[in-house]
Amino acid sequence: MAAESTTLLAAEGIGKRFGGVQALSEVGFTIRRGEIYGLIGPNGAGKTTLFNVLTGIYAPDGGSFTFDGRPLMGLKPNEVAARGIARTFQNIRLFGNLSALENVMVGRHVRTRTGVWGAISRHRRARDEEAGIQRRAVDLLEYVGVAPRAMDLAKNLPYGFQRRLEIARALATDPKLLALDEPAAGMNATETASLEALLHNIRRDGTTILLIEHDMKLVMGVCDRVLVLDYGRRIAEGPAAAVQKDPAVISAYLGGDVSLNLKGA
Amino acid sequence: MDIFLQQIVNGLTLGCVYAVVALGYTMVYGIIQLINFAHGEVVMIGAMTAYSVIVALTGAQVPLPPVAIVLVGALVAMPVCMGVGYALERTAYRPLRGAPRLAPLITAIGLSIILQHLAMIVWTRNPLSYPQIIRQVPIHLTGNPDGATITNVQIAIIVASVMMMGALLALVYRTKLGIAMRAVAQNPSIAGLMGIDINRVIALTFVIGAALGAVAGVMVGSYYGIAHYQMGALLGLKAFSAAVLGGIGNLAGAMLGGLLLGVIEALGAGYVGELTNLCRLSGWFDALAQRCASDPNVTLFGSNYQDVFAFIVLILVLVFRPSGLLGERVADRA
Amino acid sequence: MLQLVDVKGRPALAFAGLVIVAVALAVLPFVLTGIGTFWVRITNLAILYCLLALGLNIVVGFAGLLDLGYIAFYAVGAYVYAMLASPHFGLHLPFWIILPIGAAVACVFGVLLGAPTLKLRGDYLAIVTLGFGEIIRIFLNNLSQPINITSGPQGIARIDPFRIGTFDFSRTSSILGLTFTGPMKYYYLLLVVLLVVIAINLRLQDSRIGRAWEAIREDEVAARAMGINTRNMKLLAFAMGASFGGISGGMFSAIQGFISPESFILVESIMVLSMVVLGGMGNVWGVVIGAVLLSFAPELLREWVGPVQQAVFGRTLLDPEVIRMLLFGLALVLMMLFRPAGILPSALRKRELETRRTAG
C-alpha cells in the first residue's frame, strides 16, 4: 500500500464518435485520490458521454483509462462497478418498485457472494452476510438522510430524497470513485446546500468524487479541480477559481465568440 | 427444377400475404414501438367476416360474378377489421402508453384470447371451408405439362398485395397523414407540439394496418380454402417474424421480409424431406439399408416441419442481426 | 406462511391461524372425496399449476423476463419422465432418479434458449420464447418418424406412477385405519412439494439473488451499473424457472399416466402466465392464489354455467371452456389496465419487510 500512487484515474486520448458526431475527441485528464473533480461544459459538450465511456456503457473509439493502477478498458459496466467506480444517473434511475432500503441493499450485491444455495438454505454464512448487507444499507440511508423513509418504495420518495438515495446506492458498492451525473439538477437552494455538505462528508470519509454539474455555485463550492469540455474537447483544466476566469471557458458558456457561433450552425 | 419453380411461385404467393400482414405489425411498431400481438386475430376476423358475406351472397343467389362476390366480402371485412383495430388501440393500448413495455403486450395477449373465443362463438370451433366460387385455373409456366404452374388466384393475390403495398407507400411518403405518421414515429412529443393530433395518427395507423390485415385474411381464406378461429395466431407470428427479418419499423423491410419468409418456408417444406433423407447413408448402416429397401424415403424431417422454419428464421435474425435486413435502430437507447 | 397473517405482537393468534390452515389442508382430500374423487384430482392439478406458476414467477415476476413458451419446459420434464418410466422404451426407472434428470434436461433447454436470446429486449424475448414453445410442440408431434421417440400425436401411455418400494402412489391403501386413494396420496405429496417450492420462492426473493433479479426487472442499465452481471442473473432465472417446470412436468406425467403434445399447447403457457399476472407478478402468495383461482374457475364454471344457462335460456349457449378462456383474456386485460400489481396489494410485501425488521 505504500506504493499507492496519488493518481486514482488517468484518462488519455479518449475519443467517441456517434455516426457523424464526434462526441469526444482526445480527452485526457487525471483524478487524484481524495479530491472532488468537477466536469463541466455547456449542454452537449460530451460530459455524459464521457461518463458512459468511463463506466463501460459505451466502448470508446480510442484512448485508455487507467484506474487504481490498472487499465480499465473493454470492461462491461458491472465489471467497472466491481473495480470500484459507482455512478448515478442524470435522470434518476432507481429501482422504483423496491423500497429505499432494498435499493441500497442491491448496491451491496457486488461486494457479497451468497448464491442460490445460500439464499435457499440460509446457512450460517448466508444469514450473516444478509444481516451485514442490511446493517450497511441502514447505515448508508442514515448517512444520506433517507433513513426516515427507508420502507417507502423508491418511486414514492420526494425528488431530493431520490437523488440522495441514488448516491447511497452507489456508495453501497464501496466505490473508490463516485461518479455523480448532475446530482443537484432540479434541486432548490436548501436541497443543494445539504447536497454540498453530503459531498464534503463523502470526500472526508475517503471516497474520491467525479462530479458533472451545471450549478456553478456548487461546483465552485466543492470541487478542487475542474475539467471543462466543449464540443467533445478539453478546453481547460485546473483549480475551480482559475478555470472560471479562463477566456475560452467564458466564451464557450456565453457563446460570445463569432467563430463558435459558426461552428454551432 | 420444376419443383423448385413451383415452390418459388407458392412461396411468393404466401410471402405476399405475410408481407401485407407484416406491414400491420411494422407500422404500429414503427410509430409506438409496440408489438401488436392481437394483429393476427384481426386477420382472422377479416377472413371470417368475408366468409360469412360470401356464403350469404352465394346462398342468396345474388347475380354477381364470383370475383365481385369475393370483393364485396373483402369490402365488408375491411371496415369490420378497422373497427376492431380501433377498439384494440382505444381499450388496450392507449391507456397503457408510457407503461412498462410488457404491460401492453400482456393486454394484447388477453385481447387475442378474447377475440379468438368470440370468433369461436360466432363462427363455431370447426374449420370453415371457404366457398370455392372462383375456380382455380392453373397456368403452365414451362412447356412441361406436369411442370410448375401458377393459378389465377395466386396471380390475383400477388397483384392485390403489390397494389396495396404501393398504396401504403404512397400514403406514408406522399400525403400529409404520412408525414404526420413519420413525425410521430420520430418523436411523439415534439410532433404533438407541432400541432399533430398524436392520438388520431396512432389510431389511424392501427386502422390502416387492420384494413390491410382484413384483405390478407380474405386472401388466405381464398388461397387455402379454409378459415378457422385459431388461424390468426400462427399467421400473425409468422408475419411478425417476417417484419423482424426485414427490420421492424421499416415498411420496405416488412415487404422484403414477408417475401423472403414465404420463399424460405416453401423451399424448406419442399426440400427438407429430400435433404434429410437418411437413405443416402444406407451404405453405412445395415439396418438403415434394410429399411430403405422397403421405403426409400426414410426422412429425418418431413414437410410437417414447415411451421418451424419461420421461428428458426426469427431466432437466427434476432440473435445475429436484431435490427433485421433493412433496419437501423439497433439497441435500446441507454 | 406467517407473512400472510399480521403477526406483529400476536404470536398466539398467528399460531392458531397456522394450525387451522394446516388442519384444513390435511383433511381437505377427505372432504373432497366425500363430494367426489374427481375433486381431489382437480385439486392435484391446481397444485401442479401452482408449481408451474411459481416457476414462471421466478422468470416473469422476479426477473421481469416475459416467457411465453414456459409450457415447453413442462413438456420436456413430462416427456423425459414418460420416456424413462413407461413401456414406450421399456424403461422403468424410479421417480427419484427421473425427476432430477427431467429438471436437468429442462434446465439445459432453458440455458440453450436463454443464452443467445437474453440480450434481446423484453418484447422480442417474449416472441422468441413463444416461438420456442411452438418448436418444441411441433417436434413432440412429429418425432415419431423415422425413429419413434415421442410417439407423435397419440402420446405416451401407461406411464409409471410414483413408487417407493411397494408403496404405490396410484393405488388405494389403508394406513392407520384410514383409506387413502391414489389421488389423495398424490395430494399430500404435491402439497409437500408445493410448500417447499413456496419456501424456495420466498427465500430467493428475499435474498441477494432475488434483489438482483428485481433490480434487473426495474432497470437493467442501473442494475449493471451497480455491478450486477445481468446476463448471468437472467440466465440463472431462466434456468431455475425451467427446472421447476421440468419437475412439475415429471409429476404431471406420473399423475396422469398419459401425456400427448395436446397438453402443451400455447394456451397452456398463456394460462400459467395469467395466473402469475392475476396474482401479482413477483408476489409469491399472490401467484399461488392466482393459480388456485384460475384452476378451479373452469371446474366451478362447468358445475354452474351449464345448469344456469339451461334454466335461463333452456339450452347451453356457451361452453364452460369458452367462458373460461374469455375470463382468462379479460383477467389479463383488466389486470393490466386497472391493477397491474395483481390481486394482492403490494402493501403486504411492505409489511413483510417491516415485520422482519422489528423481529431482527
Short mmCIF file of N, CA, C and O in Angstrom, two decimals, chain B residues 77-147:
data_model
loop_
_atom_site.label_atom_id
_atom_site.label_comp_id
_atom_site.label_asym_id
_atom_site.label_seq_id
_atom_site.Cartn_x
_atom_site.Cartn_y
_atom_site.Cartn_z
N ALA B 77 -65.29 -6.91 -44.91
CA ALA B 77 -64.33 -7.29 -43.87
C ALA B 77 -63.48 -6.10 -43.45
O ALA B 77 -63.13 -5.95 -42.27
N MET B 78 -63.14 -5.24 -44.42
CA MET B 78 -62.23 -4.13 -44.08
C MET B 78 -62.77 -3.22 -42.98
O MET B 78 -62.10 -3.03 -41.97
N PRO B 79 -63.98 -2.66 -43.15
CA PRO B 79 -64.45 -1.79 -42.04
C PRO B 79 -64.62 -2.53 -40.73
O PRO B 79 -64.37 -1.96 -39.66
N VAL B 80 -65.02 -3.80 -40.80
CA VAL B 80 -65.16 -4.56 -39.55
C VAL B 80 -63.81 -4.62 -38.84
O VAL B 80 -63.68 -4.33 -37.65
N CYS B 81 -62.76 -5.00 -39.60
CA CYS B 81 -61.43 -5.11 -39.00
C CYS B 81 -60.91 -3.76 -38.54
O CYS B 81 -60.24 -3.65 -37.52
N MET B 82 -61.23 -2.71 -39.34
CA MET B 82 -60.78 -1.38 -38.93
C MET B 82 -61.40 -1.03 -37.58
O MET B 82 -60.74 -0.46 -36.71
N GLY B 83 -62.67 -1.40 -37.43
CA GLY B 83 -63.32 -1.16 -36.15
C GLY B 83 -62.63 -1.92 -35.03
O GLY B 83 -62.36 -1.37 -33.95
N VAL B 84 -62.30 -3.18 -35.31
CA VAL B 84 -61.63 -3.99 -34.29
C VAL B 84 -60.26 -3.37 -33.94
O VAL B 84 -59.91 -3.22 -32.78
N GLY B 85 -59.54 -2.98 -35.00
CA GLY B 85 -58.22 -2.37 -34.79
C GLY B 85 -58.33 -1.12 -33.93
O GLY B 85 -57.55 -0.92 -33.00
N TYR B 86 -59.34 -0.30 -34.23
CA TYR B 86 -59.52 0.93 -33.47
C TYR B 86 -59.86 0.60 -32.02
O TYR B 86 -59.30 1.19 -31.09
N ALA B 87 -60.75 -0.37 -31.85
CA ALA B 87 -61.15 -0.75 -30.49
C ALA B 87 -59.94 -1.25 -29.70
O ALA B 87 -59.78 -0.92 -28.52
N LEU B 88 -59.08 -2.04 -30.36
CA LEU B 88 -57.89 -2.54 -29.69
C LEU B 88 -57.04 -1.37 -29.18
O LEU B 88 -56.62 -1.33 -28.03
N GLU B 89 -56.83 -0.42 -30.08
CA GLU B 89 -55.96 0.70 -29.72
C GLU B 89 -56.56 1.48 -28.56
O GLU B 89 -55.87 1.82 -27.61
N ARG B 90 -57.86 1.75 -28.67
CA ARG B 90 -58.51 2.58 -27.66
C ARG B 90 -58.53 1.91 -26.29
O ARG B 90 -58.23 2.52 -25.27
N THR B 91 -58.92 0.62 -26.28
CA THR B 91 -59.15 -0.01 -24.98
C THR B 91 -57.87 -0.54 -24.35
O THR B 91 -57.70 -0.46 -23.14
N ALA B 92 -56.98 -1.08 -25.19
CA ALA B 92 -55.88 -1.82 -24.58
C ALA B 92 -54.55 -1.09 -24.65
O ALA B 92 -53.72 -1.25 -23.77
N TYR B 93 -54.34 -0.32 -25.70
CA TYR B 93 -53.00 0.24 -25.86
C TYR B 93 -52.91 1.68 -25.39
O TYR B 93 -51.98 2.05 -24.70
N ARG B 94 -53.91 2.50 -25.76
CA ARG B 94 -53.81 3.92 -25.42
C ARG B 94 -53.70 4.13 -23.91
O ARG B 94 -52.86 4.91 -23.46
N PRO B 95 -54.52 3.43 -23.10
CA PRO B 95 -54.41 3.68 -21.66
C PRO B 95 -53.05 3.27 -21.10
O PRO B 95 -52.66 3.72 -20.03
N LEU B 96 -52.34 2.42 -21.82
CA LEU B 96 -51.08 1.91 -21.30
C LEU B 96 -49.87 2.55 -21.97
O LEU B 96 -48.74 2.10 -21.78
N ARG B 97 -50.12 3.59 -22.76
CA ARG B 97 -48.98 4.24 -23.39
C ARG B 97 -48.10 4.81 -22.29
O ARG B 97 -48.58 5.47 -21.39
N GLY B 98 -46.83 4.54 -22.33
CA GLY B 98 -45.95 5.05 -21.28
C GLY B 98 -45.80 4.08 -20.14
O GLY B 98 -44.96 4.26 -19.28
N ALA B 99 -46.63 3.01 -20.11
CA ALA B 99 -46.45 1.98 -19.09
C ALA B 99 -45.26 1.12 -19.49
O ALA B 99 -44.79 1.20 -20.61
N PRO B 100 -44.77 0.29 -18.56
CA PRO B 100 -43.67 -0.62 -18.94
C PRO B 100 -44.08 -1.44 -20.17
O PRO B 100 -45.24 -1.77 -20.33
N ARG B 101 -43.10 -1.73 -20.99
CA ARG B 101 -43.34 -2.35 -22.28
C ARG B 101 -44.14 -3.65 -22.21
O ARG B 101 -44.87 -3.99 -23.12
N LEU B 102 -43.96 -4.39 -21.12
CA LEU B 102 -44.62 -5.69 -21.07
C LEU B 102 -46.11 -5.57 -20.81
O LEU B 102 -46.88 -6.45 -21.16
N ALA B 103 -46.53 -4.46 -20.21
CA ALA B 103 -47.95 -4.32 -19.87
C ALA B 103 -48.83 -4.38 -21.13
O ALA B 103 -49.75 -5.19 -21.19
N PRO B 104 -48.57 -3.55 -22.15
CA PRO B 104 -49.42 -3.65 -23.34
C PRO B 104 -49.31 -5.00 -24.04
O PRO B 104 -50.26 -5.46 -24.66
N LEU B 105 -48.15 -5.64 -23.92
CA LEU B 105 -48.00 -6.95 -24.55
C LEU B 105 -48.95 -7.95 -23.87
O LEU B 105 -49.58 -8.77 -24.53
N ILE B 106 -49.04 -7.87 -22.56
CA ILE B 106 -49.91 -8.79 -21.84
C ILE B 106 -51.38 -8.50 -22.15
O ILE B 106 -52.16 -9.41 -22.39
N THR B 107 -51.77 -7.22 -22.19
CA THR B 107 -53.16 -6.94 -22.57
C THR B 107 -53.43 -7.45 -23.98
O THR B 107 -54.51 -7.96 -24.27
N ALA B 108 -52.44 -7.31 -24.85
CA ALA B 108 -52.63 -7.77 -26.23
C ALA B 108 -52.87 -9.27 -26.27
O ALA B 108 -53.71 -9.75 -27.02
N ILE B 109 -52.14 -10.01 -25.43
CA ILE B 109 -52.35 -11.46 -25.38
C ILE B 109 -53.77 -11.74 -24.90
O ILE B 109 -54.49 -12.57 -25.45
N GLY B 110 -54.19 -11.00 -23.87
CA GLY B 110 -55.54 -11.17 -23.37
C GLY B 110 -56.58 -10.90 -24.46
O GLY B 110 -57.52 -11.67 -24.65
N LEU B 111 -56.37 -9.82 -25.20
CA LEU B 111 -57.31 -9.49 -26.27
C LEU B 111 -57.32 -10.55 -27.35
O LEU B 111 -58.37 -10.87 -27.91
N SER B 112 -56.14 -11.12 -27.65
CA SER B 112 -56.09 -12.20 -28.64
C SER B 112 -57.00 -13.33 -28.23
O SER B 112 -57.78 -13.85 -29.03
N ILE B 113 -56.89 -13.70 -26.95
CA ILE B 113 -57.71 -14.82 -26.48
C ILE B 113 -59.18 -14.47 -26.58
O ILE B 113 -60.00 -15.27 -27.03
N ILE B 114 -59.51 -13.24 -26.17
CA ILE B 114 -60.91 -12.84 -26.22
C ILE B 114 -61.43 -12.86 -27.66
O ILE B 114 -62.48 -13.43 -27.95
N LEU B 115 -60.66 -12.26 -28.57
CA LEU B 115 -61.10 -12.22 -29.97
C LEU B 115 -61.27 -13.63 -30.53
O LEU B 115 -62.24 -13.93 -31.21
N GLN B 116 -60.29 -14.49 -30.23
CA GLN B 116 -60.37 -15.87 -30.73
C GLN B 116 -61.65 -16.54 -30.28
O GLN B 116 -62.34 -17.19 -31.06
N HIS B 117 -61.95 -16.39 -29.00
CA HIS B 117 -63.09 -17.14 -28.50
C HIS B 117 -64.41 -16.49 -28.86
O HIS B 117 -65.41 -17.18 -29.02
N LEU B 118 -64.41 -15.17 -29.01
CA LEU B 118 -65.62 -14.55 -29.55
C LEU B 118 -65.87 -15.07 -30.96
O LEU B 118 -66.99 -15.41 -31.34
N ALA B 119 -64.78 -15.15 -31.74
CA ALA B 119 -64.91 -15.66 -33.10
C ALA B 119 -65.41 -17.09 -33.07
O ALA B 119 -66.22 -17.51 -33.91
N MET B 120 -64.96 -17.84 -32.08
CA MET B 120 -65.38 -19.22 -31.98
C MET B 120 -66.88 -19.29 -31.68
O MET B 120 -67.60 -20.15 -32.20
N ILE B 121 -67.35 -18.37 -30.85
CA ILE B 121 -68.78 -18.36 -30.54
C ILE B 121 -69.58 -18.02 -31.80
O ILE B 121 -70.59 -18.64 -32.11
N VAL B 122 -69.09 -17.04 -32.55
CA VAL B 122 -69.83 -16.60 -33.74
C VAL B 122 -69.74 -17.63 -34.86
O VAL B 122 -70.72 -17.97 -35.50
N TRP B 123 -68.52 -18.15 -35.11
CA TRP B 123 -68.29 -18.98 -36.30
C TRP B 123 -68.04 -20.45 -35.98
O TRP B 123 -67.51 -21.16 -36.82
N THR B 124 -68.34 -20.89 -34.80
CA THR B 124 -68.12 -22.28 -34.34
C THR B 124 -66.63 -22.64 -34.29
O THR B 124 -65.80 -21.93 -34.82
N ARG B 125 -66.36 -23.78 -33.63
CA ARG B 125 -64.97 -24.16 -33.48
C ARG B 125 -64.47 -25.01 -34.64
O ARG B 125 -63.32 -25.42 -34.67
N ASN B 126 -65.35 -25.27 -35.62
CA ASN B 126 -64.92 -26.10 -36.75
C ASN B 126 -64.26 -25.25 -37.83
O ASN B 126 -64.61 -24.09 -38.01
N PRO B 127 -63.34 -25.86 -38.56
CA PRO B 127 -62.77 -25.14 -39.70
C PRO B 127 -63.88 -24.89 -40.72
O PRO B 127 -64.70 -25.77 -40.98
N LEU B 128 -63.93 -23.67 -41.24
CA LEU B 128 -64.96 -23.35 -42.22
C LEU B 128 -64.34 -23.48 -43.60
O LEU B 128 -63.28 -22.92 -43.85
N SER B 129 -65.03 -24.23 -44.48
CA SER B 129 -64.42 -24.32 -45.81
C SER B 129 -64.93 -23.15 -46.63
O SER B 129 -66.13 -22.93 -46.79
N TYR B 130 -63.97 -22.37 -47.08
CA TYR B 130 -64.26 -21.16 -47.84
C TYR B 130 -64.95 -21.57 -49.13
O TYR B 130 -64.48 -22.47 -49.82
N PRO B 131 -66.06 -20.93 -49.49
CA PRO B 131 -66.72 -21.30 -50.74
C PRO B 131 -65.78 -21.08 -51.91
O PRO B 131 -65.25 -19.98 -52.10
N GLN B 132 -65.53 -22.15 -52.64
CA GLN B 132 -64.60 -22.02 -53.78
C GLN B 132 -65.38 -21.54 -55.00
O GLN B 132 -65.59 -22.29 -55.95
N ILE B 133 -65.81 -20.29 -54.94
CA ILE B 133 -66.60 -19.81 -56.08
C ILE B 133 -65.72 -19.42 -57.25
O ILE B 133 -66.14 -19.44 -58.39
N ILE B 134 -64.46 -19.05 -56.93
CA ILE B 134 -63.54 -18.78 -58.04
C ILE B 134 -62.81 -20.08 -58.34
O ILE B 134 -62.11 -20.61 -57.47
N ARG B 135 -62.98 -20.58 -59.53
CA ARG B 135 -62.31 -21.83 -59.88
C ARG B 135 -60.83 -21.55 -60.06
O ARG B 135 -60.45 -20.59 -60.73
N GLN B 136 -59.98 -22.37 -59.39
CA GLN B 136 -58.54 -22.16 -59.53
C GLN B 136 -58.09 -22.73 -60.88
O GLN B 136 -58.23 -23.92 -61.13
N VAL B 137 -57.61 -21.87 -61.75
CA VAL B 137 -57.15 -22.31 -63.07
C VAL B 137 -55.63 -22.28 -63.10
O VAL B 137 -55.04 -21.21 -62.95
N PRO B 138 -55.00 -23.44 -63.24
CA PRO B 138 -53.54 -23.43 -63.30
C PRO B 138 -53.04 -22.96 -64.67
O PRO B 138 -53.63 -23.30 -65.69
N ILE B 139 -52.02 -22.16 -64.66
CA ILE B 139 -51.40 -21.70 -65.90
C ILE B 139 -49.98 -22.26 -65.91
O ILE B 139 -49.23 -22.07 -64.95
N HIS B 140 -49.64 -22.96 -66.97
CA HIS B 140 -48.33 -23.59 -67.02
C HIS B 140 -47.23 -22.56 -67.26
O HIS B 140 -47.37 -21.67 -68.08
N LEU B 141 -46.19 -22.70 -66.49
CA LEU B 141 -45.07 -21.75 -66.62
C LEU B 141 -44.00 -22.28 -67.55
O LEU B 141 -43.17 -21.54 -68.04
N THR B 142 -43.98 -23.58 -67.75
CA THR B 142 -42.99 -24.17 -68.65
C THR B 142 -43.73 -25.03 -69.67
O THR B 142 -44.94 -25.21 -69.58
N GLY B 143 -43.00 -25.55 -70.61
CA GLY B 143 -43.62 -26.39 -71.63
C GLY B 143 -44.09 -27.72 -71.07
O GLY B 143 -45.00 -28.35 -71.61
N ASN B 144 -43.52 -28.13 -69.96
CA ASN B 144 -43.82 -29.43 -69.37
C ASN B 144 -45.25 -29.47 -68.82
O ASN B 144 -45.60 -28.66 -67.96
N PRO B 145 -46.10 -30.37 -69.30
CA PRO B 145 -47.49 -30.41 -68.83
C PRO B 145 -47.63 -30.80 -67.37
O PRO B 145 -48.63 -30.49 -66.74
N ASP B 146 -46.62 -31.49 -66.80
CA ASP B 146 -46.67 -31.82 -65.38
C ASP B 146 -45.87 -30.81 -64.56
O ASP B 146 -45.63 -31.01 -63.38
N GLY B 147 -45.43 -29.77 -65.26
CA GLY B 147 -44.48 -28.86 -64.61
C GLY B 147 -45.14 -27.81 -63.75
O GLY B 147 -46.32 -27.90 -63.39
#
